[in-house]
């Protein structure tokens, strides 16, 4: 909307809409009023300092008059009037700052993955754009452009959201303007694969055949199935973390957590030799077995067990499905898997459909007066 002269009457009569909107003043460059969906109105000033676009919150329209807000805006602009035009700061400069300052909030592997999505999916589209001018429409067009790679799109969106949210924190965008908010992700067909009882037996027999030659690798697979742990949690396990009959992981995807072990899982660990700190040491230096070594072994095992479509991570899904089938609650399963958000565990509820149908059939004769 083109700037027009603000008057007190106009400010007083502005009505809220479904989204926040800005009405800018014609007389003072960068000055205006923002109307929120709640009806609240705030005066702001958009200026530039040392090449950065900075948003100044001047005050609530209920508490200060338009004249007072104009005076405050002029006072903020006074030191800058002779500075001359300054080019708006670009997206890539802010993104670089965000990755430098925000990196401590991400684990090293997460940081590496996020950098990959930034360089490959985000930067080519937004390079050269002024960070303060990126709109909801820009983000929606970018997201639509990635429709052929929905997984990359879904995983890139949170990275872009962090960049734009931190741009607000650092003063490059007006607070509360993150255009990524509410972007609907692409739906994906469920990839969860759950082993049947017969498949679990075949897998167990295959591991028995390989145990003498590859005891560490076979034990890792058994623990994945018996604990529901992520493969990274088992590969990086250290002996001091196995105590009091449980695993006390110092660092997992969700931070420190306790893994409660069954007697079968404890037997697997108790039968392993202890040499050094790692439970599953590599033969090459003081480090643990690599994920690549595990996956090579897993491909061989799953082919022999005739479960070629099963990933290592599906053993975690199988653990959850068996627990649900045996009457464990979603809350208990979430704790067993180390989920911090109960909604993450809810994806397993469809596994209980058969149990619910059986219960309904069992209740029908009783409730229908047939017994």
Short mmCIF file of C-alpha atoms in Angstrom, two decimals:
data_model
loop_
_atom_site.label_atom_id
_atom_site.label_comp_id
_atom_site.label_asym_id
_atom_site.label_seq_id
_atom_site.Cartn_x
_atom_site.Cartn_y
_atom_site.Cartn_z
CA UNK A 1 0.00 0.00 0.00
CA UNK A 2 1.38 3.43 -0.98
CA UNK A 3 2.16 5.73 1.96
CA UNK A 4 -0.41 8.42 2.77
CA UNK A 5 -0.55 11.07 5.43
CA UNK A 6 -1.62 9.65 8.78
CA UNK A 7 -4.13 11.54 10.86
CA UNK A 8 -5.28 10.88 14.40
CA UNK A 9 -8.80 10.18 13.19
CA UNK A 10 -7.56 7.65 10.69
CA UNK A 11 -5.45 5.85 13.30
CA UNK A 12 -8.41 5.75 15.69
CA UNK A 13 -10.77 4.27 13.10
CA UNK A 14 -8.48 1.64 11.54
CA UNK A 15 -10.08 -1.80 11.80
CA UNK A 16 -8.19 -5.08 12.33
CA UNK A 17 -8.13 -7.81 9.73
CA UNK A 18 -7.26 -11.48 9.73
CA UNK A 19 -3.57 -10.60 9.36
CA UNK A 20 -1.37 -7.84 10.73
CA UNK A 21 -0.90 -4.93 8.33
CA UNK A 22 1.15 -1.73 8.26
CA UNK A 23 -0.07 1.74 7.31
CA UNK A 24 2.91 3.96 6.51
CA UNK A 25 3.06 7.72 6.74
CA UNK A 26 3.80 9.88 3.70
CA UNK A 27 5.57 12.66 5.60
CA UNK A 28 8.11 10.70 7.68
CA UNK A 29 9.90 7.99 5.76
CA UNK A 30 9.71 4.62 7.56
CA UNK A 31 7.14 5.81 10.12
CA UNK A 32 3.76 4.11 10.43
CA UNK A 33 1.27 2.18 12.51
CA UNK A 34 0.80 -1.60 12.62
CA UNK A 35 -2.70 -3.02 13.20
CA UNK A 36 -2.73 -6.51 14.71
CA UNK A 37 -5.62 -9.00 14.32
CA UNK A 38 -6.36 -8.47 18.01
CA UNK A 39 -7.12 -4.80 17.31
CA UNK A 40 -4.01 -3.51 19.00
CA UNK A 41 -2.17 -0.72 17.16
CA UNK A 42 1.52 0.11 17.48
CA UNK A 43 3.55 2.96 16.04
CA UNK A 44 6.88 1.98 14.50
CA UNK A 45 9.82 3.46 12.66
CA UNK A 46 11.77 1.57 10.01
CA UNK A 47 15.24 3.04 9.54
CA UNK A 48 18.78 1.99 8.63
CA UNK A 49 21.81 1.91 10.90
CA UNK A 50 25.27 0.91 9.63
CA UNK A 51 23.74 -0.89 6.67
CA UNK A 52 21.16 -2.68 8.80
CA UNK A 53 17.44 -2.19 8.60
CA UNK A 54 16.22 -1.55 12.13
CA UNK A 55 12.66 -1.54 13.42
CA UNK A 56 11.92 0.79 16.32
CA UNK A 57 8.81 0.16 18.40
CA UNK A 58 7.64 3.66 19.29
CA UNK A 59 4.56 2.94 21.37
CA UNK A 60 1.00 1.73 21.64
CA UNK A 61 -1.57 3.88 19.89
CA UNK A 62 -3.78 3.63 22.97
CA UNK A 63 -1.20 5.24 25.20
CA UNK A 64 0.46 7.85 22.98
CA UNK A 65 -0.97 10.23 20.39
CA UNK A 66 0.00 10.38 16.76
CA UNK A 67 1.68 13.74 17.37
CA UNK A 68 3.79 12.27 20.19
CA UNK A 69 4.71 9.27 18.02
CA UNK A 70 5.79 11.63 15.20
CA UNK A 71 8.02 13.54 17.60
CA UNK A 72 9.69 10.34 18.78
CA UNK A 73 10.20 9.20 15.18
CA UNK A 74 11.81 12.52 14.24
CA UNK A 75 14.08 12.34 17.29
CA UNK A 76 15.24 8.87 16.23
CA UNK A 77 15.89 10.05 12.67
CA UNK A 78 17.66 13.31 13.54
CA UNK A 79 21.22 11.83 13.88
CA UNK A 80 20.86 10.00 10.58
CA UNK A 81 19.50 12.69 8.26
CA UNK A 82 22.95 13.64 6.90
CA UNK A 83 24.25 10.09 6.57
CA UNK A 84 23.05 9.68 2.99
CA UNK A 85 21.38 6.62 1.42
CA UNK A 86 22.41 3.18 2.68
CA UNK A 87 21.85 -0.02 0.75
CA UNK A 88 19.42 -2.42 2.46
CA UNK A 89 21.06 -5.45 4.07
CA UNK A 90 20.65 -8.61 2.04
CA UNK A 91 19.34 -12.01 3.04
CA UNK A 92 22.66 -13.86 2.72
CA UNK A 93 24.46 -11.43 5.05
CA UNK A 94 21.87 -11.95 7.77
CA UNK A 95 21.84 -15.71 7.21
CA UNK A 96 25.59 -15.83 7.69
CA UNK A 97 25.23 -13.94 10.96
CA UNK A 98 22.44 -16.25 12.10
CA UNK A 99 24.50 -19.38 11.46
CA UNK A 100 27.42 -17.82 13.32
CA UNK A 101 25.44 -16.66 16.36
CA UNK A 102 22.74 -19.35 16.51
CA UNK A 103 24.96 -22.38 15.86
CA UNK A 104 25.28 -23.15 19.59
CA UNK A 105 21.58 -24.08 19.64
CA UNK A 106 22.20 -26.92 17.16
CA UNK A 107 24.19 -30.09 17.61
CA UNK A 108 27.18 -30.41 15.24
CA UNK A 109 25.45 -32.91 12.94
CA UNK A 110 22.24 -30.85 12.89
CA UNK A 111 24.26 -27.74 12.06
CA UNK A 112 25.94 -29.56 9.16
CA UNK A 113 22.60 -30.80 7.80
CA UNK A 114 20.99 -27.37 8.16
CA UNK A 115 23.89 -25.73 6.34
CA UNK A 116 23.37 -28.19 3.50
CA UNK A 117 19.68 -27.30 3.17
CA UNK A 118 20.54 -23.61 3.38
CA UNK A 119 23.13 -23.75 0.59
CA UNK A 120 21.19 -26.06 -1.71
CA UNK A 121 17.50 -25.22 -1.18
CA UNK A 122 17.31 -21.76 0.42
CA UNK A 123 20.19 -19.52 -0.67
CA UNK A 124 19.73 -19.89 -4.47
CA UNK A 125 16.20 -18.51 -4.17
CA UNK A 126 16.64 -15.69 -1.62
CA UNK A 127 20.16 -14.50 -2.50
CA UNK A 128 20.21 -10.75 -3.14
CA UNK A 129 16.80 -10.06 -1.57
CA UNK A 130 16.54 -7.43 1.17
CA UNK A 131 15.92 -9.31 4.41
CA UNK A 132 13.30 -6.81 5.58
CA UNK A 133 11.32 -7.07 2.34
CA UNK A 134 10.82 -10.85 2.23
CA UNK A 135 7.09 -11.49 2.34
CA UNK A 136 4.74 -14.39 2.87
CA UNK A 137 4.24 -14.54 -0.90
CA UNK A 138 8.00 -14.89 -1.44
CA UNK A 139 8.15 -17.82 0.99
CA UNK A 140 5.11 -19.52 -0.51
CA UNK A 141 6.56 -19.29 -4.04
CA UNK A 142 9.88 -20.67 -2.79
CA UNK A 143 8.15 -23.57 -1.03
CA UNK A 144 6.07 -24.34 -4.12
CA UNK A 145 9.23 -24.41 -6.23
CA UNK A 146 10.43 -27.40 -4.17
CA UNK A 147 7.33 -29.51 -4.80
CA UNK A 148 9.39 -32.15 -6.64
CA UNK A 149 11.50 -32.72 -3.50
CA UNK A 150 8.97 -32.59 -0.64
CA UNK A 151 11.34 -34.02 1.96
CA UNK A 152 13.94 -31.34 1.26
CA UNK A 153 11.21 -28.69 1.27
CA UNK A 154 9.82 -29.81 4.61
CA UNK A 155 13.25 -29.89 6.21
CA UNK A 156 14.39 -26.59 4.70
CA UNK A 157 11.36 -24.63 5.88
CA UNK A 158 12.33 -24.69 9.60
CA UNK A 159 15.85 -23.52 8.70
CA UNK A 160 14.47 -20.55 6.75
CA UNK A 161 12.07 -19.84 9.62
CA UNK A 162 14.95 -19.66 12.10
CA UNK A 163 16.84 -17.23 9.86
CA UNK A 164 13.86 -14.90 9.51
CA UNK A 165 12.91 -15.17 13.18
CA UNK A 166 16.45 -14.34 14.30
CA UNK A 167 16.43 -11.44 11.82
CA UNK A 168 13.67 -9.99 14.00
CA UNK A 169 15.70 -10.61 17.15
CA UNK A 170 18.74 -8.87 15.64
CA UNK A 171 16.69 -5.89 14.49
CA UNK A 172 16.64 -6.52 10.74
CA UNK A 173 12.88 -7.14 10.53
CA UNK A 174 9.84 -5.91 12.41
CA UNK A 175 8.95 -8.17 15.33
CA UNK A 176 6.19 -10.68 14.62
CA UNK A 177 6.58 -10.65 10.83
CA UNK A 178 8.07 -14.11 10.24
CA UNK A 179 6.50 -15.08 6.88
CA UNK A 180 7.22 -18.78 7.49
CA UNK A 181 4.64 -19.02 10.27
CA UNK A 182 1.85 -21.40 9.36
CA UNK A 183 3.36 -22.69 6.12
CA UNK A 184 1.79 -26.11 5.57
CA UNK A 185 4.27 -28.88 4.91
CA UNK A 186 3.98 -31.39 2.10
CA UNK A 187 2.22 -34.57 3.06
CA UNK A 188 4.31 -37.69 2.78
CA UNK A 189 3.22 -41.26 2.57
CA UNK A 190 4.09 -42.99 5.80
CA UNK A 191 7.45 -44.75 5.68
CA UNK A 192 7.03 -46.60 8.95
CA UNK A 193 7.68 -50.31 8.52
CA UNK A 194 6.98 -52.73 11.33
CA UNK A 195 8.34 -56.24 11.51
CA UNK A 196 5.83 -59.04 11.93
CA UNK A 197 6.38 -61.78 14.50
CA UNK A 198 7.59 -64.12 11.78
CA UNK A 199 10.00 -61.50 10.43
CA UNK A 200 11.40 -60.92 13.91
CA UNK A 201 12.08 -64.65 14.20
CA UNK A 202 13.82 -64.71 10.82
CA UNK A 203 15.94 -61.73 11.78
CA UNK A 204 16.90 -63.36 15.09
CA UNK A 205 17.96 -66.58 13.36
CA UNK A 206 20.03 -64.61 10.84
CA UNK A 207 21.79 -62.70 13.63
CA UNK A 208 22.54 -66.02 15.37
CA UNK A 209 24.31 -67.24 12.23
CA UNK A 210 26.50 -64.11 12.08
CA UNK A 211 27.16 -63.69 15.77
CA UNK A 212 30.42 -65.66 15.94
CA UNK A 213 32.01 -63.71 13.09
CA UNK A 214 30.47 -60.27 13.76
CA UNK A 215 29.55 -60.23 17.47
CA UNK A 216 29.56 -56.46 17.89
CA UNK A 217 27.45 -55.74 14.81
CA UNK A 218 24.97 -58.50 15.61
CA UNK A 219 24.66 -57.17 19.16
CA UNK A 220 23.97 -53.67 17.90
CA UNK A 221 21.04 -54.91 15.81
CA UNK A 222 19.67 -56.87 18.76
CA UNK A 223 19.88 -53.80 21.01
CA UNK A 224 18.14 -51.62 18.44
CA UNK A 225 15.23 -54.05 18.45
CA UNK A 226 15.23 -54.60 22.23
CA UNK A 227 15.51 -50.94 23.26
CA UNK A 228 13.93 -48.86 20.50
CA UNK A 229 17.03 -46.66 20.56
CA UNK A 230 18.27 -44.70 17.59
CA UNK A 231 21.29 -46.27 15.90
CA UNK A 232 23.44 -43.26 16.81
CA UNK A 233 22.61 -43.77 20.50
CA UNK A 234 23.80 -47.38 20.44
CA UNK A 235 26.85 -46.80 18.22
CA UNK A 236 28.15 -44.02 20.51
CA UNK A 237 27.38 -45.87 23.74
CA UNK A 238 30.13 -45.86 26.39
CA UNK A 239 30.50 -48.35 29.21
CA UNK A 240 30.11 -45.72 31.98
CA UNK A 241 26.62 -45.04 30.58
CA UNK A 242 25.56 -48.62 31.36
CA UNK A 243 24.92 -48.69 35.07
CA UNK A 244 22.19 -49.58 37.54
CA UNK A 245 20.76 -51.99 34.93
CA UNK A 246 19.87 -49.12 32.56
CA UNK A 247 21.48 -46.87 29.99
CA UNK A 248 22.05 -43.30 31.13
CA UNK A 249 22.79 -41.55 27.85
CA UNK A 250 24.76 -38.36 28.36
CA UNK A 251 23.79 -37.06 24.93
CA UNK A 252 21.02 -38.17 22.59
CA UNK A 253 18.92 -36.42 19.97
CA UNK A 254 16.81 -34.96 22.79
CA UNK A 255 19.68 -34.49 25.25
CA UNK A 256 20.48 -36.68 28.28
CA UNK A 257 17.98 -39.47 28.87
CA UNK A 258 17.55 -42.83 30.57
CA UNK A 259 16.85 -46.00 28.58
CA UNK A 260 15.16 -48.71 30.63
CA UNK A 261 16.54 -52.11 29.71
CA UNK A 262 14.80 -55.47 29.67
CA UNK A 263 16.60 -58.54 30.95
CA UNK A 264 17.20 -59.61 27.32
CA UNK A 265 18.87 -56.29 26.50
CA UNK A 266 21.03 -56.52 29.62
CA UNK A 267 22.16 -60.02 28.61
CA UNK A 268 23.33 -58.67 25.25
CA UNK A 269 25.44 -56.03 26.97
CA UNK A 270 26.74 -58.33 29.72
CA UNK A 271 28.03 -60.80 27.12
CA UNK A 272 30.17 -58.19 25.37
CA UNK A 273 33.90 -57.86 26.12
CA UNK A 274 34.98 -54.67 27.86
CA UNK A 275 38.05 -53.10 26.33
CA UNK A 276 38.23 -49.35 26.55
CA UNK A 277 35.46 -46.80 26.92
CA UNK A 278 33.36 -47.62 23.84
CA UNK A 279 30.84 -50.44 24.05
CA UNK A 280 31.23 -50.97 20.30
CA UNK A 281 34.82 -49.93 19.53
CA UNK A 282 36.26 -49.69 16.06
CA UNK A 283 39.38 -51.63 15.19
CA UNK A 284 40.80 -48.39 13.77
CA UNK A 285 41.90 -46.11 16.58
CA UNK A 286 40.09 -44.92 19.66
CA UNK A 287 36.61 -44.48 18.22
CA UNK A 288 33.33 -46.35 17.92
CA UNK A 289 32.10 -48.41 14.99
CA UNK A 290 30.91 -46.22 12.14
CA UNK A 291 27.36 -45.91 10.85
CA UNK A 292 28.61 -46.99 7.40
CA UNK A 293 29.97 -50.26 8.83
CA UNK A 294 26.64 -50.92 10.55
CA UNK A 295 24.61 -50.22 7.43
CA UNK A 296 26.77 -52.51 5.28
CA UNK A 297 26.19 -55.31 7.78
CA UNK A 298 22.48 -54.51 7.99
CA UNK A 299 22.03 -54.75 4.21
CA UNK A 300 23.54 -58.22 4.27
CA UNK A 301 21.43 -59.36 7.23
CA UNK A 302 18.14 -58.02 5.96
CA UNK A 303 18.69 -59.67 2.56
CA UNK A 304 19.26 -63.03 4.22
CA UNK A 305 16.22 -62.54 6.48
CA UNK A 306 14.06 -61.57 3.46
CA UNK A 307 13.23 -58.15 4.86
CA UNK A 308 14.99 -56.05 2.21
CA UNK A 309 12.65 -53.06 2.61
CA UNK A 310 13.36 -52.65 6.34
CA UNK A 311 15.64 -49.84 7.51
CA UNK A 312 17.57 -49.85 10.77
CA UNK A 313 15.24 -47.11 12.03
CA UNK A 314 12.26 -49.40 11.43
CA UNK A 315 13.49 -51.53 14.34
CA UNK A 316 12.61 -48.55 16.53
CA UNK A 317 9.14 -48.47 14.99
CA UNK A 318 8.81 -52.21 15.60
CA UNK A 319 9.70 -51.76 19.26
CA UNK A 320 6.91 -49.19 19.59
CA UNK A 321 4.38 -51.33 17.73
CA UNK A 322 5.06 -54.38 19.91
CA UNK A 323 4.77 -52.26 23.06
CA UNK A 324 1.43 -50.87 21.88
CA UNK A 325 0.14 -54.30 20.94
CA UNK A 326 0.90 -55.49 24.47
CA UNK A 327 -1.14 -52.76 26.09
CA UNK A 328 1.43 -50.05 26.82
CA UNK A 329 0.06 -46.52 26.79
CA UNK A 330 1.16 -43.81 24.38
CA UNK A 331 2.65 -41.93 27.34
CA UNK A 332 4.71 -44.96 28.40
CA UNK A 333 5.88 -45.63 24.83
CA UNK A 334 6.90 -41.99 24.47
CA UNK A 335 9.06 -42.28 27.59
CA UNK A 336 10.58 -45.54 26.37
CA UNK A 337 11.49 -43.95 23.04
CA UNK A 338 12.71 -40.70 24.58
CA UNK A 339 10.10 -38.49 22.90
CA UNK A 340 9.87 -35.00 24.38
CA UNK A 341 6.64 -34.18 22.50
CA UNK A 342 3.69 -36.59 23.00
CA UNK A 343 2.49 -35.71 19.50
CA UNK A 344 5.53 -37.51 18.10
CA UNK A 345 4.34 -40.77 19.65
CA UNK A 346 0.76 -40.38 18.41
CA UNK A 347 1.77 -41.59 14.92
CA UNK A 348 1.77 -45.10 16.38
CA UNK A 349 -1.87 -44.98 17.48
CA UNK A 350 -3.11 -46.40 14.16
CA UNK A 351 -1.40 -49.64 15.11
CA UNK A 352 -4.00 -50.14 17.81
CA UNK A 353 -6.89 -50.15 15.31
CA UNK A 354 -7.08 -53.94 15.19
CA UNK A 355 -7.04 -54.13 18.99
CA UNK A 356 -9.82 -51.53 19.21
CA UNK A 357 -11.92 -53.43 16.65
CA UNK A 358 -11.48 -56.66 18.63
CA UNK A 359 -12.52 -54.86 21.80
CA UNK A 360 -15.61 -53.45 20.10
CA UNK A 361 -16.62 -56.91 18.91
CA UNK A 362 -16.06 -58.37 22.38
CA UNK A 363 -18.23 -55.67 23.97
CA UNK A 364 -21.07 -55.93 21.46
CA UNK A 365 -22.72 -59.09 22.88
CA UNK A 366 -22.54 -57.70 26.42
CA UNK A 367 -23.83 -54.23 25.65
CA UNK A 368 -26.37 -55.59 23.21
CA UNK A 369 -27.92 -57.85 25.85
CA UNK A 370 -26.88 -61.04 24.07
CA UNK A 371 -25.03 -62.58 27.01
#
